Short mmCIF file of C-alpha atoms in Angstrom, two decimals:
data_model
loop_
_atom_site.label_atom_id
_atom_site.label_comp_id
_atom_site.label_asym_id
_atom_site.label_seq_id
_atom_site.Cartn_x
_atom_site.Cartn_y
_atom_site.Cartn_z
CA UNK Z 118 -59.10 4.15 -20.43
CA UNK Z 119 -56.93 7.16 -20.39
CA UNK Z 120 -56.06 6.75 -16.78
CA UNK Z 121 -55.32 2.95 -17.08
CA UNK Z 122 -52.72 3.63 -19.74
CA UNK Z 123 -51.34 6.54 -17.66
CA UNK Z 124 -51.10 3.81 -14.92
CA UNK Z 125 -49.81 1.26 -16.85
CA UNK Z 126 -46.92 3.82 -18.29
CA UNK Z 127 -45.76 4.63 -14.50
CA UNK Z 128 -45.86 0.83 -13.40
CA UNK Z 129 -43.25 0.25 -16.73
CA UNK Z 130 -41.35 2.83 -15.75
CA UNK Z 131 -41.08 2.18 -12.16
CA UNK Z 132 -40.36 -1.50 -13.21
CA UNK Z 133 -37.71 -0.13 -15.15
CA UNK Z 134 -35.84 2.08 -12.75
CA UNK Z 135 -35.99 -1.12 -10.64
CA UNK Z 136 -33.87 -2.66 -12.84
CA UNK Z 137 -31.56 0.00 -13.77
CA UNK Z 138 -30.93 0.06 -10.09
CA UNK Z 139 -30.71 -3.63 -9.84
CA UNK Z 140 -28.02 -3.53 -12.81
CA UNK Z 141 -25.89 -0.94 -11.74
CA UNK Z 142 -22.59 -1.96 -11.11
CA UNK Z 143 -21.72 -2.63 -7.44
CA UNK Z 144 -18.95 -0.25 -5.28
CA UNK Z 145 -16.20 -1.18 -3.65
CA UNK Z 146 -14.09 0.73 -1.23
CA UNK Z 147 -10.25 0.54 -1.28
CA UNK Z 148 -8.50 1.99 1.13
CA UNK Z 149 -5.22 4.11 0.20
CA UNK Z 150 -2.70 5.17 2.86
CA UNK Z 151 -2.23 8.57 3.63
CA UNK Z 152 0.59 9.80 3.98
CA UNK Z 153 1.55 8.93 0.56
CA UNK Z 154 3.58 6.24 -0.41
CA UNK Z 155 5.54 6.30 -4.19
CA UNK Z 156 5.82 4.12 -6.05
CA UNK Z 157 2.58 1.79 -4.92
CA UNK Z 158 0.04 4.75 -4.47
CA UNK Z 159 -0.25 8.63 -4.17
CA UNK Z 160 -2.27 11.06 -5.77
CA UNK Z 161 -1.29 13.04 -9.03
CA UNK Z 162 0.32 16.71 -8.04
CA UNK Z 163 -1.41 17.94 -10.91
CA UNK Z 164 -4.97 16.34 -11.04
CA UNK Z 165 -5.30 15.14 -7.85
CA UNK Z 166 -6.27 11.48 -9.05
CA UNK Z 167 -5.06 8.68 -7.40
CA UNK Z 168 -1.80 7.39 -9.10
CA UNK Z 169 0.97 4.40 -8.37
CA UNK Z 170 1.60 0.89 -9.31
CA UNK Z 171 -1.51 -0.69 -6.94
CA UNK Z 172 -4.78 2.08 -7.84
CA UNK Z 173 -3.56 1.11 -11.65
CA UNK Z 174 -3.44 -2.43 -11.73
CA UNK Z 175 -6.95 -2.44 -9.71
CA UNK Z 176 -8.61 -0.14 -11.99
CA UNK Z 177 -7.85 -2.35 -14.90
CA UNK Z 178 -9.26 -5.19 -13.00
CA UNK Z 179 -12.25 -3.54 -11.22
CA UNK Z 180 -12.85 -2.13 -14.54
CA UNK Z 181 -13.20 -5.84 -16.44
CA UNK Z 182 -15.55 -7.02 -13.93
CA UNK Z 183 -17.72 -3.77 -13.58
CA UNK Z 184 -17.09 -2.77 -10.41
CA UNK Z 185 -17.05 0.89 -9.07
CA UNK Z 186 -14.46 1.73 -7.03
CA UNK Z 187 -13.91 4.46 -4.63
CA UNK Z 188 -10.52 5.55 -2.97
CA UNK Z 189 -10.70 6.23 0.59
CA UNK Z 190 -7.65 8.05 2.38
CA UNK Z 191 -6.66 7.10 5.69
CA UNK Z 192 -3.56 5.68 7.71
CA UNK Z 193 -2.66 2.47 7.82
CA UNK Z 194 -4.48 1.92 11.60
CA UNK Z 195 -7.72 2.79 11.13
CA UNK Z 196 -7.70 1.95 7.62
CA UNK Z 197 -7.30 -1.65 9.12
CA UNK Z 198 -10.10 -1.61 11.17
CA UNK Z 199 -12.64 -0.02 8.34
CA UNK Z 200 -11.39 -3.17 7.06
CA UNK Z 201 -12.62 -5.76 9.58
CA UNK Z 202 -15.42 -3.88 10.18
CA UNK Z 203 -16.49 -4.01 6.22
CA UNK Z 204 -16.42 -0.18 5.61
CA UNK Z 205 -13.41 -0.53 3.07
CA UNK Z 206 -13.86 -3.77 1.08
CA UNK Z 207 -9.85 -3.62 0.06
CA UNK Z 208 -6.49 -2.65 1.14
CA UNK Z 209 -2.85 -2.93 1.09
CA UNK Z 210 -1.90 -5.50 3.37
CA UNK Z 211 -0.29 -8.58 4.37
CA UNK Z 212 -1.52 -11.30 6.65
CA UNK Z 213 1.77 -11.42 8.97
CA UNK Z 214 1.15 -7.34 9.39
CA UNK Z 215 -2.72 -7.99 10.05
CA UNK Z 216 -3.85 -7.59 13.91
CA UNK Z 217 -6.72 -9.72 13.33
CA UNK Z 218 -5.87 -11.53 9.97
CA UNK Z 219 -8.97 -14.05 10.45
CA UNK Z 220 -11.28 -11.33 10.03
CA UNK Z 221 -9.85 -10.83 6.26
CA UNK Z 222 -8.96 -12.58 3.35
CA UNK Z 223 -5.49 -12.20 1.45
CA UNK Z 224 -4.65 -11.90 -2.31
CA UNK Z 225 -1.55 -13.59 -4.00
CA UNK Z 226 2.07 -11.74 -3.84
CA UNK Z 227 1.07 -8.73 -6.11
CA UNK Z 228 4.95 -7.24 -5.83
CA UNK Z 229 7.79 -8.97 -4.03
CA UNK Z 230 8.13 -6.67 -0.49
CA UNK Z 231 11.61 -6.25 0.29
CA UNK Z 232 13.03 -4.42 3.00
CA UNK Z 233 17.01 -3.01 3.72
CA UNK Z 234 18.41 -0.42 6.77
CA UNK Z 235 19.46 2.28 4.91
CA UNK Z 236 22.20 4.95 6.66
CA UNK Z 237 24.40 7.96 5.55
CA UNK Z 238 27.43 6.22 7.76
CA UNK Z 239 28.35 3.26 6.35
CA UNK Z 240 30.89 2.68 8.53
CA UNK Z 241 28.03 1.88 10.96
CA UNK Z 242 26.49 -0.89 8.45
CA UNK Z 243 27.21 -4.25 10.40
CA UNK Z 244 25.20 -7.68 10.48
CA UNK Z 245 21.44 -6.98 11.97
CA UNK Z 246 22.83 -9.06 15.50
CA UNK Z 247 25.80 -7.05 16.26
CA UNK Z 248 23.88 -3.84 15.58
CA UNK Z 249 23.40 -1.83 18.94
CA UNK Z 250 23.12 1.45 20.79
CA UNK Z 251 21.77 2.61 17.69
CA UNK Z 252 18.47 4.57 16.72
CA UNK Z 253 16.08 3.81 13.36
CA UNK Z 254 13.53 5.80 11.83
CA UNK Z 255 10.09 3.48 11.22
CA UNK Z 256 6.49 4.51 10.26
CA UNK Z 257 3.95 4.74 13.40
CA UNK Z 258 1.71 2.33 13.49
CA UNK Z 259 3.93 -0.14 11.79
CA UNK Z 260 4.41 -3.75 12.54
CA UNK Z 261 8.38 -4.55 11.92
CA UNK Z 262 8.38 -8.41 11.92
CA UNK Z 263 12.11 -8.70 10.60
CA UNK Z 264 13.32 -6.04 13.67
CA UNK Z 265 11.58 -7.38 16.53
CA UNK Z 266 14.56 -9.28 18.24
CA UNK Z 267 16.50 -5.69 18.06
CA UNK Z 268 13.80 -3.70 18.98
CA UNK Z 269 12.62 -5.66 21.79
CA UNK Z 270 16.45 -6.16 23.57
CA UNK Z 271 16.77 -2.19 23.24
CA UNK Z 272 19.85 -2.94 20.69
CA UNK Z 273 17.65 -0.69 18.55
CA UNK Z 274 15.89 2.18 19.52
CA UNK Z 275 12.43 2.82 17.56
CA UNK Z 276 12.08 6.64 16.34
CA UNK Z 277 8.48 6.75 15.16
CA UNK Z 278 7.48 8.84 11.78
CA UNK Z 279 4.34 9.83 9.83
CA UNK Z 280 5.70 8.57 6.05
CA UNK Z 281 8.78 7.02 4.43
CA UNK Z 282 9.57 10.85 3.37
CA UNK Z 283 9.69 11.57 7.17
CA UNK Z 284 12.27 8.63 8.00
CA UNK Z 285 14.88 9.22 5.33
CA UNK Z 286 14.74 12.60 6.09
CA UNK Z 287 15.07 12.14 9.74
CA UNK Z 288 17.94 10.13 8.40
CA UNK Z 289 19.76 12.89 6.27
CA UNK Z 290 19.59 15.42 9.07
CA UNK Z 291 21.06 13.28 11.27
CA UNK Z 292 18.39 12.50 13.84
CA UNK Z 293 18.62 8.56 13.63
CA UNK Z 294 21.21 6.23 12.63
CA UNK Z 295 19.25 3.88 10.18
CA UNK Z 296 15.96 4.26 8.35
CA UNK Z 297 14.07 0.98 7.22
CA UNK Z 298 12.52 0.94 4.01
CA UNK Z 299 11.41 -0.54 1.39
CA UNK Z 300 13.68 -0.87 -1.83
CA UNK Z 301 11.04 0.67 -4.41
CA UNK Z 302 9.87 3.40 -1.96
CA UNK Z 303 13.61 4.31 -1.22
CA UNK Z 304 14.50 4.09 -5.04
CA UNK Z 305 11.49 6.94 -5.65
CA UNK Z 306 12.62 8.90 -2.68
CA UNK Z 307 16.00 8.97 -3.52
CA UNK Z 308 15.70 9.64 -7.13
CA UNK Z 309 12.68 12.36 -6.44
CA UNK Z 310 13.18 13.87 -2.86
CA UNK Z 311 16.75 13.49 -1.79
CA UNK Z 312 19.03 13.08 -5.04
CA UNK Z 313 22.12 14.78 -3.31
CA UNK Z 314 22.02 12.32 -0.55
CA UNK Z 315 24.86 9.94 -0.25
CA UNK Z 316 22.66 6.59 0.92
CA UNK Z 317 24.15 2.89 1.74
CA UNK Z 318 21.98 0.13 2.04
CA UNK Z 319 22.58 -2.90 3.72
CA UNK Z 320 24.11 -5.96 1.67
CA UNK Z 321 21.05 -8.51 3.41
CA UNK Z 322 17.50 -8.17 3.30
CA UNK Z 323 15.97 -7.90 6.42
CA UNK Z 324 12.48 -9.01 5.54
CA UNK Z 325 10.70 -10.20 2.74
CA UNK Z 326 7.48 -11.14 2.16
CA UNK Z 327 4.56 -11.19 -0.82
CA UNK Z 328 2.95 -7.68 -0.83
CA UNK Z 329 -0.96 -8.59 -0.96
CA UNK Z 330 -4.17 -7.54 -0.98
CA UNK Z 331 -6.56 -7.97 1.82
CA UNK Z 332 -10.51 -8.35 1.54
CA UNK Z 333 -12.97 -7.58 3.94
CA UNK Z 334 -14.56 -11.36 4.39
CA UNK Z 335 -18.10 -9.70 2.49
CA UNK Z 336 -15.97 -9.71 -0.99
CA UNK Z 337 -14.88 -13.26 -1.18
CA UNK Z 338 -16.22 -14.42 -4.07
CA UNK Z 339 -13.87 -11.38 -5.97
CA UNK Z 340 -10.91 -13.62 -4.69
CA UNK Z 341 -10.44 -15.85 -7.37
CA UNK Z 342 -10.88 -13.35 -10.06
CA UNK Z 343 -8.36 -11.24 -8.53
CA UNK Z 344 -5.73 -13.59 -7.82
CA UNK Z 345 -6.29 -14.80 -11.87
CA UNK Z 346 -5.77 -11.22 -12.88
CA UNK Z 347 -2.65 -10.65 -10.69
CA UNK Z 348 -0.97 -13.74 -11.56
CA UNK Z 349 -1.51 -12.70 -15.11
CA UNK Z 350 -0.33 -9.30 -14.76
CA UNK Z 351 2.97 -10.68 -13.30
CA UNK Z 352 3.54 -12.83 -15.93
CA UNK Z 353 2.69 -10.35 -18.96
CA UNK Z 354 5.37 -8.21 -17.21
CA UNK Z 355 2.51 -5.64 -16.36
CA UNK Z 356 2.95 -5.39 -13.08
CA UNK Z 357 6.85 -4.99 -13.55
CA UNK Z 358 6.28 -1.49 -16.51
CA UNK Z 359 4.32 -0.40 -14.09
CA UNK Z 360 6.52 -0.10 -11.28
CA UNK Z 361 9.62 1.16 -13.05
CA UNK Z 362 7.03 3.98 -14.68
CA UNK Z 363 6.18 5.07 -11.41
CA UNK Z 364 10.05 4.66 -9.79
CA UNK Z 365 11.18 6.42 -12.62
CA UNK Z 366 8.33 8.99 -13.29
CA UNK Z 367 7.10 12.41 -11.55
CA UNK Z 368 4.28 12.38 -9.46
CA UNK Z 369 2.38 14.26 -11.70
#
């Protein structure tokens, strides 16, 4: 009798660690670009945690749906292709930048992506058509949709860079013409990195487009939920605080 109560004990508990298991909250792997990029994500300089407008926002929704998540660091090209191959679940992305967009699935406009040449000559500052002979600073592995016509007739000539730190300051020393950034991710640099700069931007927006999340085609059914939450953190002005705390704000 002893032994079939002894048994009995390890089948419960067994049945129970089954279902711990079972109810422990699933993981999902986001993929964060490295080098850094302030305002949308970076980690702290003084706990090392992941930081920035985007890693925020998704805890607070990964968080009300009991989901794990773990950051992965990696550039923006192979971080891609973890994607379509299912090893990061979630990324910064947008489906007109996606080699193989089929192979994911796209989030509604979290932030508004807007991009300007930036230049310490303004002098040089001219529609995009009539700009020529000149060189700009870009990030490797980038797709520029809104330079392609310039890049392609050599009117342009592409310098390539590891970060947005490395174009504009390529740019202050001189060694290209333009950089092309983003208007957030200049704001931070200029305010943090390169306050003595005298910068000019240029009066039209090059490109513009809804700066989204893509899935890895496994998390679909997260897609609605997300889109919900994002649409309500635009409109509660979330997503807005945010980004001005982390313009305005140390890295730290």
């Amino acid at each position: 009798m002893n032994n079939v109560l002894k048994t009995l004990v390890l089948l419960l508990a067994l049945v129970a660690s089954a279902i711990c298991v079972a109810e422990q909250a699933p993981t999902i792997n986001v993929g964060i670009y490295y080098p850094q990029v302030p305002p949308y994500m970076y980690k702290s300089d003084t706990t090392n945690t992941v930081r920035g407008v985007i890693p925020e926002l998704l805890n607070q929704f990964f968080s009300a749906n009991d989901i794990q998540v773990n950051y992965i660091e990696d550039n923006r090209q192979r971080a891609e292709l973890k994607l379509y191959d299912g090893e990061i679940g979630m990324m910064v992305l947008a489906k007109k930048w996606s080699k193989q967009p089929e192979k994911a699935l796209y989030s509604s406009a979290v932030i508004t992506h807007r991009d300007f040449i930036y230049t310490m000559q303004p002098q040089k500052l001219q529609a995009l058509d009539a700009l020529k002979n000149s060189t700009i600073c870009l990030r490797r592995h980038y797709v520029y949709t809104g330079l392609t016509e310039a890049l392609d007739s050599g009117r342009l000539l592409r310098l390539d860079t590891d970060s947005e730190f490395d174009q504009m300051n390529m740019l202050v020393n001189g060694r290209c013409d333009f950089a092309y950034l983003n208007e957030h991710v200049a704001q931070w640099l200029k305010l943090h990195q390169f306050a003595d700069a005298e910068l000019y931007r240029s009066d039209y927006v090059v490109d513009e487009i809804g700066m989204t999340l893509a899935l890895s085609l496994e998390w679909q059914p997260l897609l609605p939920k997300l889109n919900a939450f994002l649409q309500q953190a635009k409109e509660s002005g979330l997503t807005e605080t945010l980004l001005q705390q982390h313009i305005n704000g140390p890295k730290g």
